[in-house]
Short mmCIF file of C-alpha atoms and ligand atoms in Angstrom, two decimals:
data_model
loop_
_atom_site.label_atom_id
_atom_site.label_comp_id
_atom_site.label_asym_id
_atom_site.label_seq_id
_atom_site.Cartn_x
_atom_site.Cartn_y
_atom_site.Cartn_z
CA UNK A 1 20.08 -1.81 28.41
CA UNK A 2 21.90 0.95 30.70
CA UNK A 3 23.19 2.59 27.29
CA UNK A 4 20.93 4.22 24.59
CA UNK A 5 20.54 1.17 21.95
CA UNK A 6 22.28 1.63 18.85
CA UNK A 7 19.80 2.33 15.84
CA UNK A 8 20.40 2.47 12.02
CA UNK A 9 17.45 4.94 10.60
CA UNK A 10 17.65 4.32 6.62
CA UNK A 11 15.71 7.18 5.52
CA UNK A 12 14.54 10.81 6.68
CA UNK A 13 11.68 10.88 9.09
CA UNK A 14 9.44 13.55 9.88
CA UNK A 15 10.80 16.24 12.25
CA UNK A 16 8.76 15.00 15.22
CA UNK A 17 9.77 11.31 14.56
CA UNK A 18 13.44 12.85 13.84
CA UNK A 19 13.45 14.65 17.68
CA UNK A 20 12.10 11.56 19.65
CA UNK A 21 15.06 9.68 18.10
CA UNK A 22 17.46 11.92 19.11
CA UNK A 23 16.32 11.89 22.43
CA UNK A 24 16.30 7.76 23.03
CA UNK A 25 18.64 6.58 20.39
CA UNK A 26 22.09 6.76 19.12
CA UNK A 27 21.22 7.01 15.85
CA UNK A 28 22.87 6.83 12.68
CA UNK A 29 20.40 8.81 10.66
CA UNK A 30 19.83 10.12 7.14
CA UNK A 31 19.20 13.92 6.77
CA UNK A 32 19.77 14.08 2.81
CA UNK A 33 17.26 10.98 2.54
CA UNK A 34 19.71 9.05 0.33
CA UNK A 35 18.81 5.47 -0.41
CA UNK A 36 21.48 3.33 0.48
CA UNK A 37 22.37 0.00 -1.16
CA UNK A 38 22.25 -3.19 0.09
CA UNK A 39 26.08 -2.89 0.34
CA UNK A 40 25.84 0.53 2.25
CA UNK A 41 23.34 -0.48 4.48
CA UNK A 42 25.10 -3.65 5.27
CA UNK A 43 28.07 -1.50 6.10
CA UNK A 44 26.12 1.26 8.30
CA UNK A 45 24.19 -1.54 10.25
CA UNK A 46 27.54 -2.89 11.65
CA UNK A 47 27.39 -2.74 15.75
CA UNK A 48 23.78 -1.32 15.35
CA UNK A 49 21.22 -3.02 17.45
CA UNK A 50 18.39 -2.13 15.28
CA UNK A 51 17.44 -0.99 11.69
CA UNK A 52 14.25 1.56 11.43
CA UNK A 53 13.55 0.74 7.75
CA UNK A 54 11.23 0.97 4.73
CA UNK A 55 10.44 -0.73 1.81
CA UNK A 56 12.81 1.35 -0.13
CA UNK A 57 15.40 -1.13 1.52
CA UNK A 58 14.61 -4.90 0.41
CA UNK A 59 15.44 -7.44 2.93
CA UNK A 60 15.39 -10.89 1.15
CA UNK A 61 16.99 -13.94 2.94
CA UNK A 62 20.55 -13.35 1.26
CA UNK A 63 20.43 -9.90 3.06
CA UNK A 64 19.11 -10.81 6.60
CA UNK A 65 21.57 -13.45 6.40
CA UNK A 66 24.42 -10.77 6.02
CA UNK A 67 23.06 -8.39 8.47
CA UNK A 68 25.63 -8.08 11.66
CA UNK A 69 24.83 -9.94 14.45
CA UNK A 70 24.38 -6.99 16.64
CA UNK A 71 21.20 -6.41 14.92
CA UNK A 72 17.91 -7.89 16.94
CA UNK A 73 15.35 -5.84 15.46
CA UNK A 74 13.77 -4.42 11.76
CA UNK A 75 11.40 -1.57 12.36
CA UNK A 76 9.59 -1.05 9.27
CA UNK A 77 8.01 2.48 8.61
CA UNK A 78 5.37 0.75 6.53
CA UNK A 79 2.09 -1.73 7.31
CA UNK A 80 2.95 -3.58 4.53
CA UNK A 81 6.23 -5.99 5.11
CA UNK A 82 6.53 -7.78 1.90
CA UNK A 83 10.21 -6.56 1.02
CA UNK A 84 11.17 -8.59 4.63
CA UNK A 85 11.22 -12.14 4.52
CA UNK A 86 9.77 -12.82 8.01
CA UNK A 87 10.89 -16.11 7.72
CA UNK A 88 14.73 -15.74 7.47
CA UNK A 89 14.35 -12.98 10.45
CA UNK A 90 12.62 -15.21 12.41
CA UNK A 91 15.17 -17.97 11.79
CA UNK A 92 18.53 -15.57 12.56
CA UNK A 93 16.23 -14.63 16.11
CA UNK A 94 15.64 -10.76 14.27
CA UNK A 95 12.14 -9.42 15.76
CA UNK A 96 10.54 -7.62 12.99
CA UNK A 97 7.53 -4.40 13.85
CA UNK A 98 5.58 -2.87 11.18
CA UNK A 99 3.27 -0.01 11.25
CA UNK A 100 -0.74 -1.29 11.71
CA UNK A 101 -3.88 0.81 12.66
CA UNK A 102 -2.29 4.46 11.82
CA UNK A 103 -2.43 4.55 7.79
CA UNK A 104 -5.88 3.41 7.69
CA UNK A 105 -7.33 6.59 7.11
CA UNK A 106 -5.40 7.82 4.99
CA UNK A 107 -4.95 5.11 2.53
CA UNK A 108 -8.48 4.60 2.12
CA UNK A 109 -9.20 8.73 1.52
CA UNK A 110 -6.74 7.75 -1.33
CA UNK A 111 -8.21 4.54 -2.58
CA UNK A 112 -11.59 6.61 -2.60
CA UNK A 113 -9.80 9.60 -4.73
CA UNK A 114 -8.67 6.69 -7.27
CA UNK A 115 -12.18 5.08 -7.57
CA UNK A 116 -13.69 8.66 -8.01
CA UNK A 117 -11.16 9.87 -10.26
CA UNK A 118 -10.72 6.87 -11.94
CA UNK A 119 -14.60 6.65 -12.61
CA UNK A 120 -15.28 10.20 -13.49
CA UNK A 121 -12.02 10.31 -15.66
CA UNK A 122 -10.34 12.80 -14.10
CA UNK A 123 -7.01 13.09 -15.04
CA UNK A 124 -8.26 13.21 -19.03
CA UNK A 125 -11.02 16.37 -17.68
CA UNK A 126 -8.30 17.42 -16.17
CA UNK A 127 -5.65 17.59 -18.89
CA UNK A 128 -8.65 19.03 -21.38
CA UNK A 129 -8.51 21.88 -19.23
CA UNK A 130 -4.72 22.30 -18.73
CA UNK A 131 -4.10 21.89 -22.45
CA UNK A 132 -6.20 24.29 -23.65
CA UNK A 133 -8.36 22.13 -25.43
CA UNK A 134 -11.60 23.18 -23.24
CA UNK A 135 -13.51 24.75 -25.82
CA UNK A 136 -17.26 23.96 -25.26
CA UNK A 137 -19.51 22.49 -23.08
CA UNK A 138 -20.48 18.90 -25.37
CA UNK A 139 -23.52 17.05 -23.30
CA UNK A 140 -21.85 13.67 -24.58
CA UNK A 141 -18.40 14.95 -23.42
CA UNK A 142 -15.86 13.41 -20.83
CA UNK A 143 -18.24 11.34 -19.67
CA UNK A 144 -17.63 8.79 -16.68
CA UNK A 145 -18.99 5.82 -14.85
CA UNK A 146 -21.47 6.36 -12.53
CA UNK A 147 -20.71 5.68 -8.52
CA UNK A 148 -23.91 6.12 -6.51
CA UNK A 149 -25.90 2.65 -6.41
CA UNK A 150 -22.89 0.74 -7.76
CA UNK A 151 -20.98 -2.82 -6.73
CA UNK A 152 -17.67 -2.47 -4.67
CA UNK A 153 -15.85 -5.83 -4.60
CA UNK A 154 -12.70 -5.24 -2.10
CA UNK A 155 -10.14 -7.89 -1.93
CA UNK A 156 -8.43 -7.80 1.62
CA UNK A 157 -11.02 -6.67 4.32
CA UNK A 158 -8.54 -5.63 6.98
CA UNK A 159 -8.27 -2.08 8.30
CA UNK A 160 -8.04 -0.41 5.32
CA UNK A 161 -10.30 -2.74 3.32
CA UNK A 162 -12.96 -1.65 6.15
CA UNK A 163 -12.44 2.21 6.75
CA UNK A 164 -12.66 1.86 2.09
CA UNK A 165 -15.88 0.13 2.54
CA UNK A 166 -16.98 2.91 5.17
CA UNK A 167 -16.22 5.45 2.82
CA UNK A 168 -17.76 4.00 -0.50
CA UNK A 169 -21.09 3.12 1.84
CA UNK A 170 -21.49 7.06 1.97
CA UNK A 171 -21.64 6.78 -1.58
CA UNK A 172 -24.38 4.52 -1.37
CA UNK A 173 -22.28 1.53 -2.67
CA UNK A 174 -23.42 -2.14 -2.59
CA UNK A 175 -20.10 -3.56 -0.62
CA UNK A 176 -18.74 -6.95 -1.05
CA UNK A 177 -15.27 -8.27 0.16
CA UNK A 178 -13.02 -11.36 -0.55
CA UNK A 179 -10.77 -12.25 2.74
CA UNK A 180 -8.99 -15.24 4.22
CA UNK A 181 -11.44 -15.50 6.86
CA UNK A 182 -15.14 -13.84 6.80
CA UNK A 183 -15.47 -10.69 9.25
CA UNK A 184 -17.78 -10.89 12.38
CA UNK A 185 -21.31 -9.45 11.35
CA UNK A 186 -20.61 -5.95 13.05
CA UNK A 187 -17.25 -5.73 11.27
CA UNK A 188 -18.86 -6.97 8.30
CA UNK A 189 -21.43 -4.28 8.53
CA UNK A 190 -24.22 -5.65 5.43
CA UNK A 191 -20.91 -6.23 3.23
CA UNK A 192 -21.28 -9.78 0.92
CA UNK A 193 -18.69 -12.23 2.06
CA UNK A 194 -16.79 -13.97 -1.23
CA UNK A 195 -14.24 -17.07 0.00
CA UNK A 196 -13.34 -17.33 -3.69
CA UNK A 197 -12.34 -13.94 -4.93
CA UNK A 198 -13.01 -15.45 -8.40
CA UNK A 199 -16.77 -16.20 -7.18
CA UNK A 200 -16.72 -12.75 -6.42
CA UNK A 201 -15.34 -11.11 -9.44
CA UNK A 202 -18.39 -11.21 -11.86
CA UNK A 203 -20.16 -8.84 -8.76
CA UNK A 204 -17.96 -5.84 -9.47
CA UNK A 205 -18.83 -2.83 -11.10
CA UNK A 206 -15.62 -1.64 -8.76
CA UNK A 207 -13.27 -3.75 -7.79
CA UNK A 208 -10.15 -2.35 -4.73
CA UNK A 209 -7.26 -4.41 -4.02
CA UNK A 210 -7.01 -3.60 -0.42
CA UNK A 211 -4.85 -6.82 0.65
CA UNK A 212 -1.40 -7.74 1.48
CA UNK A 213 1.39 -8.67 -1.34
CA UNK A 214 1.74 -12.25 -0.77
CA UNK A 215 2.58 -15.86 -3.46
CA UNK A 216 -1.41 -16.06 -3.30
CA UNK A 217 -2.38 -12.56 -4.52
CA UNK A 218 0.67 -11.77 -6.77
CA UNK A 219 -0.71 -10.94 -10.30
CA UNK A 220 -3.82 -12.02 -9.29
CA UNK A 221 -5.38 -9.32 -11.80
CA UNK A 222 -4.47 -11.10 -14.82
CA UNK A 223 -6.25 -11.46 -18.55
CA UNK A 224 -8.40 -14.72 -17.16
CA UNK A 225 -9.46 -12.85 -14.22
CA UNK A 226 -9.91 -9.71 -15.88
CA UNK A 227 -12.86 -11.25 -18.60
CA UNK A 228 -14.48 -12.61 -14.99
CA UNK A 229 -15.52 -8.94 -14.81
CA UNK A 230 -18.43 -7.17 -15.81
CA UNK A 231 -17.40 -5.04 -19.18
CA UNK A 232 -16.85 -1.46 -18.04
CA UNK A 233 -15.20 -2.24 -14.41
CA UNK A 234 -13.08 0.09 -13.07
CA UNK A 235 -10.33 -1.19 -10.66
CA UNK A 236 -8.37 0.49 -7.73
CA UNK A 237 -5.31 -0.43 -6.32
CA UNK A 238 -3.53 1.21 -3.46
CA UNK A 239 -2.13 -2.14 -2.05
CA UNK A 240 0.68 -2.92 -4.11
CA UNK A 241 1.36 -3.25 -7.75
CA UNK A 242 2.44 -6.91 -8.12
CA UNK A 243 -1.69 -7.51 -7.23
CA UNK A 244 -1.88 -6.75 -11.33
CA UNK A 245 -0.68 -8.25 -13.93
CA UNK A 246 0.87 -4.81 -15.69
CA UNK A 247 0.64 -6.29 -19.18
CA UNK A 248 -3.30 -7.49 -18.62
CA UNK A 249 -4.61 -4.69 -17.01
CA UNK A 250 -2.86 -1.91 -19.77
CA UNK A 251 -4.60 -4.25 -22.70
CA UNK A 252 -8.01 -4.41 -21.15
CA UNK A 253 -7.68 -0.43 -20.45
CA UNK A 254 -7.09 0.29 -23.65
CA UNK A 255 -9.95 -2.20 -25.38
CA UNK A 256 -12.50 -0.71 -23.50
CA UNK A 257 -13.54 -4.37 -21.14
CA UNK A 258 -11.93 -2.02 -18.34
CA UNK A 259 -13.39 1.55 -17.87
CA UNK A 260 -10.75 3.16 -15.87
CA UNK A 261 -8.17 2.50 -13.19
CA UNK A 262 -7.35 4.24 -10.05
CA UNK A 263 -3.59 2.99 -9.31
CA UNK A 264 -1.14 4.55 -6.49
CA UNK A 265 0.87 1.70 -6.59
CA UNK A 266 3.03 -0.39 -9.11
CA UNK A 267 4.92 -3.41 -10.21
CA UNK A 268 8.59 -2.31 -10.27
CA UNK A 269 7.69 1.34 -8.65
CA UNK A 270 9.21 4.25 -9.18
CA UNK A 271 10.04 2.42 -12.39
CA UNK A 272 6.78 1.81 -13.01
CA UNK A 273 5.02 0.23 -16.99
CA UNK A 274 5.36 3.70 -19.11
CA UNK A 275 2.16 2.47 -21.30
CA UNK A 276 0.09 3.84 -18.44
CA UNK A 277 0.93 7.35 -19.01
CA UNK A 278 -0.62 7.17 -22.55
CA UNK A 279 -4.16 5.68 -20.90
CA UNK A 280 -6.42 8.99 -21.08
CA UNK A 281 -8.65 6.58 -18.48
CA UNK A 282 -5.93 6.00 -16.00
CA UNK A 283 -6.00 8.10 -13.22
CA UNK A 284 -2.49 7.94 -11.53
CA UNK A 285 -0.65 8.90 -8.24
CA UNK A 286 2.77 8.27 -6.89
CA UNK A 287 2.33 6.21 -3.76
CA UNK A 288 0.80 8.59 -1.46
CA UNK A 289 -1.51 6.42 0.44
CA UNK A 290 -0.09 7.51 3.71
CA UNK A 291 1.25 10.92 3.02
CA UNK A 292 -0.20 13.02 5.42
CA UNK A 293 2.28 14.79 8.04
CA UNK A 294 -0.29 13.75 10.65
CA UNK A 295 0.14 9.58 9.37
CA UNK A 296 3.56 9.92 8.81
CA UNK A 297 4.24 11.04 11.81
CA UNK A 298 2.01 8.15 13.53
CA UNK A 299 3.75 5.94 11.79
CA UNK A 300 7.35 6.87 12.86
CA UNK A 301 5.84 6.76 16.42
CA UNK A 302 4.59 3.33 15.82
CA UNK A 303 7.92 2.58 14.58
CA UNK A 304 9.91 4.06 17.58
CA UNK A 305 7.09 2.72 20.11
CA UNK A 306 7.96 -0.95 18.60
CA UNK A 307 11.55 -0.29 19.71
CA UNK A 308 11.17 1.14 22.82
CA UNK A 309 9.49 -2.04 23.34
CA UNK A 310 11.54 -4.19 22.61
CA UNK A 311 14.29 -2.24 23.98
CA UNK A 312 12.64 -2.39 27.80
CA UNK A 313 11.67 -6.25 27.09
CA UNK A 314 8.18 -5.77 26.74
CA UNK A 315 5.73 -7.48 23.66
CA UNK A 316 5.66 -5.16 20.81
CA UNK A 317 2.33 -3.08 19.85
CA UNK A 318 2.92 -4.34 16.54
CA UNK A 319 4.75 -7.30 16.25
CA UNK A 320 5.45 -9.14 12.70
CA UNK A 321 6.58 -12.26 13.96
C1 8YV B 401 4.15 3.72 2.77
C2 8YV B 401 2.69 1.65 2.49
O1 8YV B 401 4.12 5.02 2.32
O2 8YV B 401 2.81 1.32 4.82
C3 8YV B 401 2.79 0.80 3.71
O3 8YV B 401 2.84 -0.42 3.56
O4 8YV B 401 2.50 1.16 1.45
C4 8YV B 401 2.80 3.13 2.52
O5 8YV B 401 1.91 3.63 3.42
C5 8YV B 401 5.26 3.03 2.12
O6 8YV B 401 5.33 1.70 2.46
C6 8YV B 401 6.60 3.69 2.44
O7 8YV B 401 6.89 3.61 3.80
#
């Protein structure tokens, strides 16, 4: 294309990602980071050749059906794709990119900061102190699970699932996984391969929802599954909330079958089940799997390098479909 490609950019990047899309775009950006409607972004898209977008925006099939016709490709500043339907892109000739390999990292640092801190209960230690109600050291006081030696059952064993498993073997964790398809023995690495993630269940002193958000894993944690777990599990999920069943998880929380949860994602987020907040062993976070500047950053690269790809007629680094 002799003329810079036009590009819709839905929300505010970082300042790196920001100056490299200055340079090769004309882009229609965001600088006060609004989040447009469906209507809005409908509107803004019109002659664009591309969308860089986010899960903030959802894409169902009644929306990719709507998009202008000028538009050939979704850049989404995410791994995860689930607010796309691939299939209706696919269908209307719309290539779609996401964002593999550079949130690994960071996402599992997080997934181990909700097993720790949903194990050794910190947010309730933490609120004793805040609130003033530190008073005395009690030897049976604000006591946790124990981590060292323990069962990790992680359900997805892609990147992230791995480079979680690499982290909890430091802790001397026992490691088994549930994925489609069982991992090579080096990528494996002594973890115990589950088809059934049922099979697997009964196995997990911790169990880590490190998978996709797909019709076979939506509410998978629900009351049935749930009671297939030893009594005192903790869970961790830094995929995405639909994985849990909201309702199931708050109930076994509060009776005691559950420990503790680690959760940096939910069903319905930011508008996320309010019951949590009143869980003294739920330890909470807002989404920040990938918020570092350095993976944000990577990530609007991987973005950008998926267009400029596309752009010159070459295969994408990270195609969707
Ligand atoms: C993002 C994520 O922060 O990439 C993903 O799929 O869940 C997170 O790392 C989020 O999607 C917003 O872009």
């Amino acid at each position: 294309m002799s003329r810079k490609p036009k590009l819709l950019v839905t929300r505010l990047t970082p300042p790196n990602v920001e100056a490299r899309i200055a340079r090769d775009y004309d882009a229609a950006v965001n600088p006060e980071d609004i989040i447009m409607t469906t209507e809005e972004l409908l509107e803004k898209a019109q002659g664009c050749d591309a969308i860089l977008c986010s899960p903030t925006e959802p894409m169902p099939a009644e929306v990719i059906e709507r998009l202008p016709s000028s538009v050939r490709m979704l850049a989404t500043f995410s791994v995860g794709y689930d607010q796309i339907d691939v299939p209706a892109a696919t269908a209307r000739g719309i290539k779609v990119g996401n964002t593999p390999g550079v949130l690994d990292d960071a996402t599992a640092d997080i997934a181990m900061l909700c097993l720790l801190g949903a194990a050794r209960m910190a947010h309730n230690a933490g609120t004793v102190l805040r609130t003033g109600a530190w008073q005395r050291w009690e030897p049976t006081g604000l006591l946790g699970v124990h981590v060292t030696g323990k069962r990790l059952g992680i359900i997805g064993m892609g990147r992230i699932g791995r480079a979680l498993a690499k982290r909890a073997r430091g802790f001397d964790m026992e490691i088994h996984y549930s994925n489609r398809s069982r991992l090579t023995p080096e990528l494996e690495a002594g973890a115990v391969y589950h088809q059934d993630p049922e099979e697997m269940l009964p196995q997990c002193d911790f169990l880590s929802f490190n998978c996709p958000l797909t019709e076979q894993t939506r509410h998978f944690l629900n009351r049935e599954r749930i009671a297939l777990l030893p009594d005192g599990a903790v869970v961790v999920n830094t995929a995405r909330g639909p994985v849990v069943e909201d309702a199931a998880l708050i109930e076994a929380l509060k009776s005691g079958k559950i420990a503790a949860a680690g959760l940096d994602v939910f069903e319905g987020e930011p508008a996320f089940d309010k019951a949590y907040l009143d869980l003294p062993n739920a330890f909470l976070l807002p989404h920040i799997g990938s918020a570092t500047v350095e993976t944000r950053d990577a990530m609007g690269f991987k973005c950008l390098d998926n267009l400029d790809a596309f752009f010159a007629g070459r295969p994408l680094p990270a195609p969707v479909n």
